[in-house]
Coordinates of C-alpha atoms and ligand atoms in Angstrom, one line a residue:
Chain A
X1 CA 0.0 0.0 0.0
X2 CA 2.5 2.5 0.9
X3 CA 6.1 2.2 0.1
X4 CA 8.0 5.4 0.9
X5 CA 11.9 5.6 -0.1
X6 CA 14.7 8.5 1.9
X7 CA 11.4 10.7 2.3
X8 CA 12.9 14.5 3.5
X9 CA 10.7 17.7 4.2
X10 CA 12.2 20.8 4.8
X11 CA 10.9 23.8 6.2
X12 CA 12.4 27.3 5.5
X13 CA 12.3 29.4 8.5
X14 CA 13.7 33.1 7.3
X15 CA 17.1 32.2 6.7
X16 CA 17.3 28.7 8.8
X17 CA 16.6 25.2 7.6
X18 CA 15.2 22.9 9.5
X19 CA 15.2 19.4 7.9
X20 CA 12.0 18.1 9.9
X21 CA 12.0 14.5 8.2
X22 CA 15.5 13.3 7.4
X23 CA 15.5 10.2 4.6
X24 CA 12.7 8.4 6.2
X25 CA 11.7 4.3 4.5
X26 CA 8.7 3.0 5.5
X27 CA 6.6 0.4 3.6
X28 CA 2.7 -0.1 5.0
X29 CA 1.3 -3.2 3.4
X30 CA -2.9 -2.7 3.1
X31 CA -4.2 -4.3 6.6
X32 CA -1.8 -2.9 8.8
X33 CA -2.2 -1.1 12.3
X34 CA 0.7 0.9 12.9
X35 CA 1.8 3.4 15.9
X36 CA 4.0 6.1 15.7
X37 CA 5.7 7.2 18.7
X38 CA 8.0 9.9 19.7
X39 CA 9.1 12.9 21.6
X40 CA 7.2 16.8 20.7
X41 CA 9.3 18.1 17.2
X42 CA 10.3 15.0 16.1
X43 CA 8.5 15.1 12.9
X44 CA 5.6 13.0 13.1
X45 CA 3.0 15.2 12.3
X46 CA 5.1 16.3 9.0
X47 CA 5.8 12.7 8.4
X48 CA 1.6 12.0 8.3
X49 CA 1.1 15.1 6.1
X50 CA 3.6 13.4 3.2
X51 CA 1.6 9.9 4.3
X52 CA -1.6 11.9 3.5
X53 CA -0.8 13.5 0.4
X54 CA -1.3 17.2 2.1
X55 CA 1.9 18.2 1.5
X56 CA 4.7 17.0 -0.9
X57 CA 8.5 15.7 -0.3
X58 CA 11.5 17.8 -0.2
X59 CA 12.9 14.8 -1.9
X60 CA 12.8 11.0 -1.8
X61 CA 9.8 9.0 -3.6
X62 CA 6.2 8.0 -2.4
X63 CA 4.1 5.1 -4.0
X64 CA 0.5 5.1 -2.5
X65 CA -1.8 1.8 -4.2
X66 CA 1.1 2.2 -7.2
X67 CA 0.9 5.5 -7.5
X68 CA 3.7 7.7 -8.0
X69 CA 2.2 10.5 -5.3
X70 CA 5.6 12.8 -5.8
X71 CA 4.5 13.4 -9.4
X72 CA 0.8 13.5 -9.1
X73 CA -0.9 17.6 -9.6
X74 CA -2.7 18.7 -7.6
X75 CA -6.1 18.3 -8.3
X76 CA -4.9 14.5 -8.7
X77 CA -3.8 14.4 -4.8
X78 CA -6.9 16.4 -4.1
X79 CA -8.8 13.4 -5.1
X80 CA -6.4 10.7 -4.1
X81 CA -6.7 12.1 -0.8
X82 CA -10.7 12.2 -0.8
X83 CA -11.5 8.7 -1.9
X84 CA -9.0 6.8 -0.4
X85 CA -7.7 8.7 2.8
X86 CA -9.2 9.9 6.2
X87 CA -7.3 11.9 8.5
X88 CA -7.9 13.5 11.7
X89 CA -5.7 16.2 12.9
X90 CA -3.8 16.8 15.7
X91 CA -5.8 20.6 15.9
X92 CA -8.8 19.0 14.8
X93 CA -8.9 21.5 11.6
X94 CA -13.0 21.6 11.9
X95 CA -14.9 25.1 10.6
X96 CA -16.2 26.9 14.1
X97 CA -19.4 28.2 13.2
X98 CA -20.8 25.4 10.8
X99 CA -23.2 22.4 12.7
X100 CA -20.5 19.1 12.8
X101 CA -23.7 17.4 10.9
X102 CA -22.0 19.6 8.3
X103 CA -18.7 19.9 9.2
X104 CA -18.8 15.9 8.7
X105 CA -20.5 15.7 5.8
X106 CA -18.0 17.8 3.7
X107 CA -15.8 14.8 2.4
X108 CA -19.3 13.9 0.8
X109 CA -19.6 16.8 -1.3
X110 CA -16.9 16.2 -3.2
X111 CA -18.3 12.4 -3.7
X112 CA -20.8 13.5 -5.3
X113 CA -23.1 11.8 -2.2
X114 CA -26.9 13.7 -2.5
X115 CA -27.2 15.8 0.5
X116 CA -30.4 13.3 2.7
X117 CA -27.9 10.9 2.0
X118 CA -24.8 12.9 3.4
X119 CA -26.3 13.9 6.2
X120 CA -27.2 10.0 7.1
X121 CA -24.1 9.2 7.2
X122 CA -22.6 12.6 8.9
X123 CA -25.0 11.3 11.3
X124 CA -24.7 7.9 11.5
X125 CA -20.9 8.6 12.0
X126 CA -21.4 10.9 14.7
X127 CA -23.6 8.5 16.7
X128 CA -20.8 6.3 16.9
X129 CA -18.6 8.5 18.5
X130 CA -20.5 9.3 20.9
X131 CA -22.2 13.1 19.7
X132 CA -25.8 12.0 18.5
X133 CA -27.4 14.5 21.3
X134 CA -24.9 17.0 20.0
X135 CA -25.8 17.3 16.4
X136 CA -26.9 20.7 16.2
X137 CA -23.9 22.3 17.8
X138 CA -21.4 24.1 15.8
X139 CA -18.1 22.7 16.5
X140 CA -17.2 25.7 18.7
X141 CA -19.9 24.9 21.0
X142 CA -18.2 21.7 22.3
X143 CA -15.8 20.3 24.5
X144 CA -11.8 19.8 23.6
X145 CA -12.9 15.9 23.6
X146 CA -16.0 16.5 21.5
X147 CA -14.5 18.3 19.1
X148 CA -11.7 15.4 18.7
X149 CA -14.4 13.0 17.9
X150 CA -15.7 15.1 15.3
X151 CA -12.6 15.1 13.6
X152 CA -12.6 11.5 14.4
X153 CA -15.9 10.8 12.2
X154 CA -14.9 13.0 9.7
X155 CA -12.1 11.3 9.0
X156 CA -14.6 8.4 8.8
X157 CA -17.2 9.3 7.3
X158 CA -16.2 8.8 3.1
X159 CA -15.5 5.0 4.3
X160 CA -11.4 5.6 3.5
X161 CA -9.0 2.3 2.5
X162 CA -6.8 4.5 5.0
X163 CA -7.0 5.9 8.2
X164 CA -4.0 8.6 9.7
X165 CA -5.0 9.5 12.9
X166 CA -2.4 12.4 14.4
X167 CA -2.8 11.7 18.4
X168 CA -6.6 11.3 17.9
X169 CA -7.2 10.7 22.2
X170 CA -4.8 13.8 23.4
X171 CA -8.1 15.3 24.7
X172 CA -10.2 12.6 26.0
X173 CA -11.0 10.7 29.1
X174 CA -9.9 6.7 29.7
X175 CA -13.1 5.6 28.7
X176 CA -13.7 8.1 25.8
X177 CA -10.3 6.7 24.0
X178 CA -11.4 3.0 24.7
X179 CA -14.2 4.3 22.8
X180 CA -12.5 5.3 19.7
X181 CA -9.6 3.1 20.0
X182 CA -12.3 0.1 19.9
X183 CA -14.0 1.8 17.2
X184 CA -10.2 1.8 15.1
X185 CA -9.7 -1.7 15.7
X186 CA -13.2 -2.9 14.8
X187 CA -12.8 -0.8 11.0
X188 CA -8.9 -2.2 10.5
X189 CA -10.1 -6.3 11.9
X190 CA -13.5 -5.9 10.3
X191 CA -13.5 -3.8 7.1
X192 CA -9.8 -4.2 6.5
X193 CA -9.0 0.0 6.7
X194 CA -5.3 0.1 7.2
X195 CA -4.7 2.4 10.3
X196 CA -1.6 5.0 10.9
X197 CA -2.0 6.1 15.0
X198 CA 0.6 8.6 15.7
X199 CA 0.3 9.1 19.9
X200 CA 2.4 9.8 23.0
X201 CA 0.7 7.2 25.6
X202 CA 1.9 3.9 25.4
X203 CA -1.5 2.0 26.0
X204 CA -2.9 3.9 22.6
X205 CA 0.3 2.1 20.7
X206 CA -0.8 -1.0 22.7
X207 CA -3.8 -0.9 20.2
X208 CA -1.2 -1.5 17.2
X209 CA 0.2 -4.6 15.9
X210 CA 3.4 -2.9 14.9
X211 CA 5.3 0.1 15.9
X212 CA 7.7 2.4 14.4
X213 CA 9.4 5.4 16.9
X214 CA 10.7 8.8 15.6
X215 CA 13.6 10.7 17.1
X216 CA 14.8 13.9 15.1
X217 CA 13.8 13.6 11.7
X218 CA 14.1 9.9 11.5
X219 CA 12.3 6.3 11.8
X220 CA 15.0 4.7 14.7
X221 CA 12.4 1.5 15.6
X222 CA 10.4 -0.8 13.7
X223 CA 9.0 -3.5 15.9
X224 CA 5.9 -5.6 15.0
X225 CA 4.7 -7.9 18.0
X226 CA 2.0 -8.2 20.8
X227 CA -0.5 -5.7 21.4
X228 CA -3.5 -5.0 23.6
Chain B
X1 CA -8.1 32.7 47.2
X2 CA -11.0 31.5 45.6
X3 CA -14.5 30.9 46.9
X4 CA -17.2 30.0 44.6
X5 CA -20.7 28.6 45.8
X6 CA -23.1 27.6 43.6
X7 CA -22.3 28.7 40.7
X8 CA -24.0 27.6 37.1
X9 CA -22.8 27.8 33.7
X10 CA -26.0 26.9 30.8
X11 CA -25.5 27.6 27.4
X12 CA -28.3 27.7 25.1
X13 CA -27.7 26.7 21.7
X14 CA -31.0 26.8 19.3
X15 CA -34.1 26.3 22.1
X16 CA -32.0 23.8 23.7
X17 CA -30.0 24.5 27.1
X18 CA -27.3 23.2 27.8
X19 CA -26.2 23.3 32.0
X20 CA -22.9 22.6 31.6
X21 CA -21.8 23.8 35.4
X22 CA -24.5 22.6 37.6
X23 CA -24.4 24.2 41.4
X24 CA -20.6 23.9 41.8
X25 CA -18.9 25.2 45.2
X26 CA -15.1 25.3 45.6
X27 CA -12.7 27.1 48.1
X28 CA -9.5 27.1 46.8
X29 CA -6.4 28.9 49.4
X30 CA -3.5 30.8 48.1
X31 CA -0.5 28.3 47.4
X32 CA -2.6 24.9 46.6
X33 CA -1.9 22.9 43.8
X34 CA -4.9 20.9 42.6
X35 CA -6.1 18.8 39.5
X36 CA -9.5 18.5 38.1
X37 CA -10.1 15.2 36.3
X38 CA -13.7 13.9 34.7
X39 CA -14.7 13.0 31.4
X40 CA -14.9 14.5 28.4
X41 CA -17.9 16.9 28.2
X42 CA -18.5 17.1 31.9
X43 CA -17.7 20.7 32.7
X44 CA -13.9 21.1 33.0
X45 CA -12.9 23.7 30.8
X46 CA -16.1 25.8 31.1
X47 CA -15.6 26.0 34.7
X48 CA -11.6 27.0 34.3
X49 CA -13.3 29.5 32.3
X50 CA -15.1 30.9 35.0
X51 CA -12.4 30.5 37.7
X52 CA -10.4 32.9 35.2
X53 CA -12.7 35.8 34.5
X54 CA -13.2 34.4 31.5
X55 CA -16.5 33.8 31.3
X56 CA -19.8 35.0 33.5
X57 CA -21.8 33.1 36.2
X58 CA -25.2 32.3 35.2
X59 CA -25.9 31.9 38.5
X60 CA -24.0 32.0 41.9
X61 CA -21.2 34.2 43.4
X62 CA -17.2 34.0 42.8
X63 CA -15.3 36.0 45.5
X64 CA -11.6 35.9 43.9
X65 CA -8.8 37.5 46.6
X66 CA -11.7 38.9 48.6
X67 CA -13.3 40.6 45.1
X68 CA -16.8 40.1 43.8
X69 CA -15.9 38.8 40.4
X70 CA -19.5 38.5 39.5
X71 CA -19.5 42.3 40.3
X72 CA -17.0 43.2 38.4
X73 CA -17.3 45.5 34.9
X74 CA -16.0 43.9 31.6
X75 CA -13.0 46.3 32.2
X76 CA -12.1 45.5 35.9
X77 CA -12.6 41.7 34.9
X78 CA -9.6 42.3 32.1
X79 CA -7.1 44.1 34.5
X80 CA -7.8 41.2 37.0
X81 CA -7.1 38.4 34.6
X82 CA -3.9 40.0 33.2
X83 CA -2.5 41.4 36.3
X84 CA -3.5 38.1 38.7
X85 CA -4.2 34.8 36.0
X86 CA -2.4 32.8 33.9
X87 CA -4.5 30.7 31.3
X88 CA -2.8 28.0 29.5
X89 CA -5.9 27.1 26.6
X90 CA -7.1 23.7 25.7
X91 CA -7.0 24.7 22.0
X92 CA -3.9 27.0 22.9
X93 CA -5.2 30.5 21.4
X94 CA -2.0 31.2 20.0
X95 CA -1.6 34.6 16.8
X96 CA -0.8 32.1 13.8
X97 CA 1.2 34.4 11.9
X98 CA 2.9 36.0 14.6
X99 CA 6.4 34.7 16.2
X100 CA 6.2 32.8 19.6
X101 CA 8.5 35.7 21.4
X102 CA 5.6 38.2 20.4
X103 CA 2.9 35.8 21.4
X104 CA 4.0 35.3 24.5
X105 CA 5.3 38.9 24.9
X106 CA 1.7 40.0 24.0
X107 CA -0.2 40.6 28.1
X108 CA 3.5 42.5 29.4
X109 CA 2.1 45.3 26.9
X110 CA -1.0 45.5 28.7
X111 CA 1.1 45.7 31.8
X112 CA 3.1 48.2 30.4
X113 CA 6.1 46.9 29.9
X114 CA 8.7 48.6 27.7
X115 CA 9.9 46.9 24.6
X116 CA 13.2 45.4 25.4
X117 CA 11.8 43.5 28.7
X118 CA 9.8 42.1 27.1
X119 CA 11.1 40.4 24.7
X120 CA 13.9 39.5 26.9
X121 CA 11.3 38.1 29.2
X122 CA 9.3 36.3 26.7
X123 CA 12.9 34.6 25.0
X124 CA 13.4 33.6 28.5
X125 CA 9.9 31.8 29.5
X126 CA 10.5 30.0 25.5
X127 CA 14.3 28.7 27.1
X128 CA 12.3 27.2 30.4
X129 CA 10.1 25.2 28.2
X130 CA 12.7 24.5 25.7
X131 CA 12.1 26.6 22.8
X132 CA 14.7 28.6 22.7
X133 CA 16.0 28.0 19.2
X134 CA 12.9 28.3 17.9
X135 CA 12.1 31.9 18.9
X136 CA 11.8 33.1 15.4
X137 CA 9.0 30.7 14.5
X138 CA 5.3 31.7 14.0
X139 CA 3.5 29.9 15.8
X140 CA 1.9 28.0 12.9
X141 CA 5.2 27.1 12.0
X142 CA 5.7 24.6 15.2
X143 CA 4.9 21.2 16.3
X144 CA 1.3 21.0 17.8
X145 CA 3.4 20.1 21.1
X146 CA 5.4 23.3 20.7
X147 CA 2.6 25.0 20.4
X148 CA 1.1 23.7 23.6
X149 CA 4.3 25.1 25.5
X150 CA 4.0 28.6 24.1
X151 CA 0.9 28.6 25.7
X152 CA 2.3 28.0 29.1
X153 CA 5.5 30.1 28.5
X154 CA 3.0 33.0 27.6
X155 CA 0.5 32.0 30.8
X156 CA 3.6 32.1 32.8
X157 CA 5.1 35.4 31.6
X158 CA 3.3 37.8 34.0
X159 CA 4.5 35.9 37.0
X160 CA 0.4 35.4 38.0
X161 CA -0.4 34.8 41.3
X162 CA -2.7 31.7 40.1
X163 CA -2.2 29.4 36.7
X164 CA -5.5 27.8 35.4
X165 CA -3.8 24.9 32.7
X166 CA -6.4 23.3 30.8
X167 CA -5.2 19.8 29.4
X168 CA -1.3 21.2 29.5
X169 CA -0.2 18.2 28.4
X170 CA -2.4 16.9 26.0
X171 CA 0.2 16.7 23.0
X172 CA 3.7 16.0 25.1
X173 CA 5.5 13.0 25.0
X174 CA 6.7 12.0 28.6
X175 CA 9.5 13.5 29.0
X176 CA 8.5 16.8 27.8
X177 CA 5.3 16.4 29.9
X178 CA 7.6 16.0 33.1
X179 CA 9.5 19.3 32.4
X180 CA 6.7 21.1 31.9
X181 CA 4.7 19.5 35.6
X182 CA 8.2 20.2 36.9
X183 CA 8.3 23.6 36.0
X184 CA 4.3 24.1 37.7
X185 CA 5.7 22.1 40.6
X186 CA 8.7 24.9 41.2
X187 CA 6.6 27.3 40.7
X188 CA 4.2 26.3 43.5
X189 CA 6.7 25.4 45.4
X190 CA 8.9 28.2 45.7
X191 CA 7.1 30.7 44.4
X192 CA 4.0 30.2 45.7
X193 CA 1.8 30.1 42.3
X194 CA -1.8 28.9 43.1
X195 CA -2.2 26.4 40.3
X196 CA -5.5 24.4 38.7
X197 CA -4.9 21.7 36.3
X198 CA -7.2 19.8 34.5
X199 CA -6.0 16.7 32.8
X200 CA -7.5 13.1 31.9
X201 CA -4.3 11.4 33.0
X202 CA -3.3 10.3 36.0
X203 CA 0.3 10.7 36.5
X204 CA -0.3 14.2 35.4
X205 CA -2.9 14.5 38.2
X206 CA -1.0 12.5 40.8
X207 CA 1.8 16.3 41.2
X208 CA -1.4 17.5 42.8
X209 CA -2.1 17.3 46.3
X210 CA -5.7 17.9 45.7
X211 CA -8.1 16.0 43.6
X212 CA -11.5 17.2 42.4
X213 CA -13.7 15.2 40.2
X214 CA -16.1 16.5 37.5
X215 CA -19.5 14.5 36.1
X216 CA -22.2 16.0 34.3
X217 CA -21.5 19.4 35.6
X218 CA -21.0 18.6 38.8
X219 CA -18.3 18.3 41.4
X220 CA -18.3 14.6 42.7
X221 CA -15.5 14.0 44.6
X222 CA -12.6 16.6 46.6
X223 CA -9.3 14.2 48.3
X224 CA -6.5 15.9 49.2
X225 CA -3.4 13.4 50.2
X226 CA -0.2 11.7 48.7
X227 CA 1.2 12.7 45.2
X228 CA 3.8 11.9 43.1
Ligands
ATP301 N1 -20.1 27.4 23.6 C1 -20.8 26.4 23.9 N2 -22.1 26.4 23.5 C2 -22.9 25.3 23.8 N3 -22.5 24.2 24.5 C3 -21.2 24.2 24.9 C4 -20.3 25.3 24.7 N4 -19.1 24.9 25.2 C5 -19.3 23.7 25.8 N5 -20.5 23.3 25.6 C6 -21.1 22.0 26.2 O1 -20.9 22.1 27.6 C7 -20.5 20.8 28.1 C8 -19.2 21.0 28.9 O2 -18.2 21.4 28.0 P1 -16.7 21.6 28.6 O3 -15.8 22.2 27.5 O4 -16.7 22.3 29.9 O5 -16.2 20.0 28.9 P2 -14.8 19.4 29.3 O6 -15.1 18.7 30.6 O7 -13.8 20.5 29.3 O8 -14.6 18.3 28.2 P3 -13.2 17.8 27.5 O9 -12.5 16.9 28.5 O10 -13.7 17.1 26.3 O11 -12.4 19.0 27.2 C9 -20.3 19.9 26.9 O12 -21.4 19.0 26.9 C10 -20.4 20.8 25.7 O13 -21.0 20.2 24.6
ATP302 N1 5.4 25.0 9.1 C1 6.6 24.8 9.7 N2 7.6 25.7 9.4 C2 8.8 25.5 10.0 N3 9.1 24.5 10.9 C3 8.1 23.6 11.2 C4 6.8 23.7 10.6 N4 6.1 22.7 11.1 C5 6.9 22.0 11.9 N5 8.1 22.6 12.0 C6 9.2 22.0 12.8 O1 9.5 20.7 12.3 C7 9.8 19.9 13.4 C8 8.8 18.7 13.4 O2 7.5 19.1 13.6 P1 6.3 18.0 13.7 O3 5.0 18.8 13.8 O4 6.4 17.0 12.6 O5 6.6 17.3 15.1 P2 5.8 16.2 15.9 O6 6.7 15.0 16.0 O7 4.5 16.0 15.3 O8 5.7 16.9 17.3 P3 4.5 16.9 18.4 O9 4.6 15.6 19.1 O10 4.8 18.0 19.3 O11 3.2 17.1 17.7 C9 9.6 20.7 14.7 O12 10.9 20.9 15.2 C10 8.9 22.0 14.2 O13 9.4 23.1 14.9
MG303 MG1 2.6 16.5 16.0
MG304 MG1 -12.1 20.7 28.1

């Protein structure tokens, strides 16, 4: 599914460089359930936005399903990105004053999904994490943890071959991640979505059947093995 | 320090209310550190938005230091939360596009401090958290746990005689997330800082010596006792 070859991104800061991934290799087969640990600035987050086709390689290659992703335009990533991939954001990324029925539903638009049927399944979605007696709130009417889950079903919502989840439980309660860790597990076991968890707390990884750790700029572990 | 008794907090969203602080008392004395746990949606941050002027009563009264906070004018509420408070956001509420020396730099101009102090006393807040060689960075242009300890470094910057951290460590990996509780533990220690956290993990909550615990708006449980 993925196959990723001496991946860098560089940021330009004023004069500085900073080389945030630094000739990363990672290859995903379709199935998988993968954690990414590591300490704050390590690159994760920039290493998930090349994994999710939002932003493109300083250099190195990326083959997603085949696809050569480095040379695809971008209307072509656009769409990669909206049929096969969900991702929820570390800051959530959700619009404030729009209900998260709607906020949810968006991915559908550009599906061409007819809008009863969008807001089923913006509904549906949100049911399962938790924010059915919530569906008329815009997003900045909610909790830290509420919000998360929206992002969570969003992600969710256009039924994605892959999920890239960027520390998806950071704002919720014990119970609340079971919740959505569950949920995670049930998609990748059940309807075979390959999952990409990127978190600090050890018992999230635990979810994972293999883990991979970060430390400046670059993949240092790769261990597959028991999990929760 | 504090002394709330019964105080409420409904939102009303559409025709529906929403009582998201139900009848809450809480007497808090100068020098405390304590940790407010409960699950997601149960009235943490709403009520840290009340403890810090943020936000009004509905109902009830707030004496803060002796004052009548539910008194006071949208003015005298400002001065008290700049001169007295130190907020450290859930969501952060950093300035994107501005550089994290001028965020954090941002309430000593309401304090009228002159130009150079400032800045030499934002740069140093960044170094305690460890982002001194990143001072020229907006803050759009960091790691979403970077971001997280601007917010405390600009919280902290006014030396406040209380800091109300909401979820401070939501996006730190441990290590960072024991500099930072190390930092709040120094500064109740020997500087005598009142400090409020609210977290959903337990080793963050156990550098408390007080517990409270939220549900459905309410406070349900107060132990004070051993800590880390
Ligand atoms: N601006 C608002 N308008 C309407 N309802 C709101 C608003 N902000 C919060 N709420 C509701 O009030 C309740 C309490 O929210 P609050 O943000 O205090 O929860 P919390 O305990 O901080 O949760 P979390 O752990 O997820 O951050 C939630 O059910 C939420 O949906
Ligand atoms: N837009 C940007 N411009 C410049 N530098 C950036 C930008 N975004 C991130 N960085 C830098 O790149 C490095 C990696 O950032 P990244 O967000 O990938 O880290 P992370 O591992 O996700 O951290 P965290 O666990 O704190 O979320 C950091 O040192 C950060 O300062
Ligand atoms: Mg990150
Ligand atoms: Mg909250």
């Amino acid at each position: 599914l993925i196959d990723i070859r001496e991946a860098w991104k560089t940021y330009q800061v004023g004069e500085v460089l900073i080389p945030a991934v630094r000739g990363v290799s990672l290859t995903v087969s379709a199935g998988e359930f993968l954690a990414i640990t590591g300490p704050s600035g390590s690159g994760k987050s920039t290493f998930m936005h090349l994994l999710g086709c939002l932003d493109r390689l300083s250099s190195g290659s990326y083959g997603f399903e085949g696809r050569r992703v480095h040379e695809l335009s971008r209307r072509e990533l656009a769409r990669l990105r909206n049929q096969r991939i969900g991702f929820v954001f570390q800051s959530f990324n959700l619009l404030a004053r729009t209900t998260i029925v709607d906020n949810v539903a968006l991915p559908l638009i550009y599906q061409g999904v007819r809008r009863a049927e969008r807001r089923r399944r913006a509904a549906e979605m949100l049911e399962r994490v938790g924010l059915g007696d919530r569906l008329r709130h815009h997003s900045n009417q909610l909790s830290g943890g509420q919000q998360q889950r929206v992002a969570v079903a969003r992600a969710l919502v256009t039924r994605p071959g892959m999920l890239l989840a960027d520390e998806p439980t950071g704002n919720l309660d014990s119970k609340t991640s079971t919740e959505i860790m569950g949920l995670f597990r049930t998609l990748n076991e059940q309807d075979g979505i390959t999952v990409v968890v990127v978190t600090h707390e050890a018992d999230i990884a635990a979810y994972a059947r293999r883990h991979v750790a970060f430390r400046d700029g670059q993949l240092v572990q790769d261990r597959s093995g028991a999990s929760a």
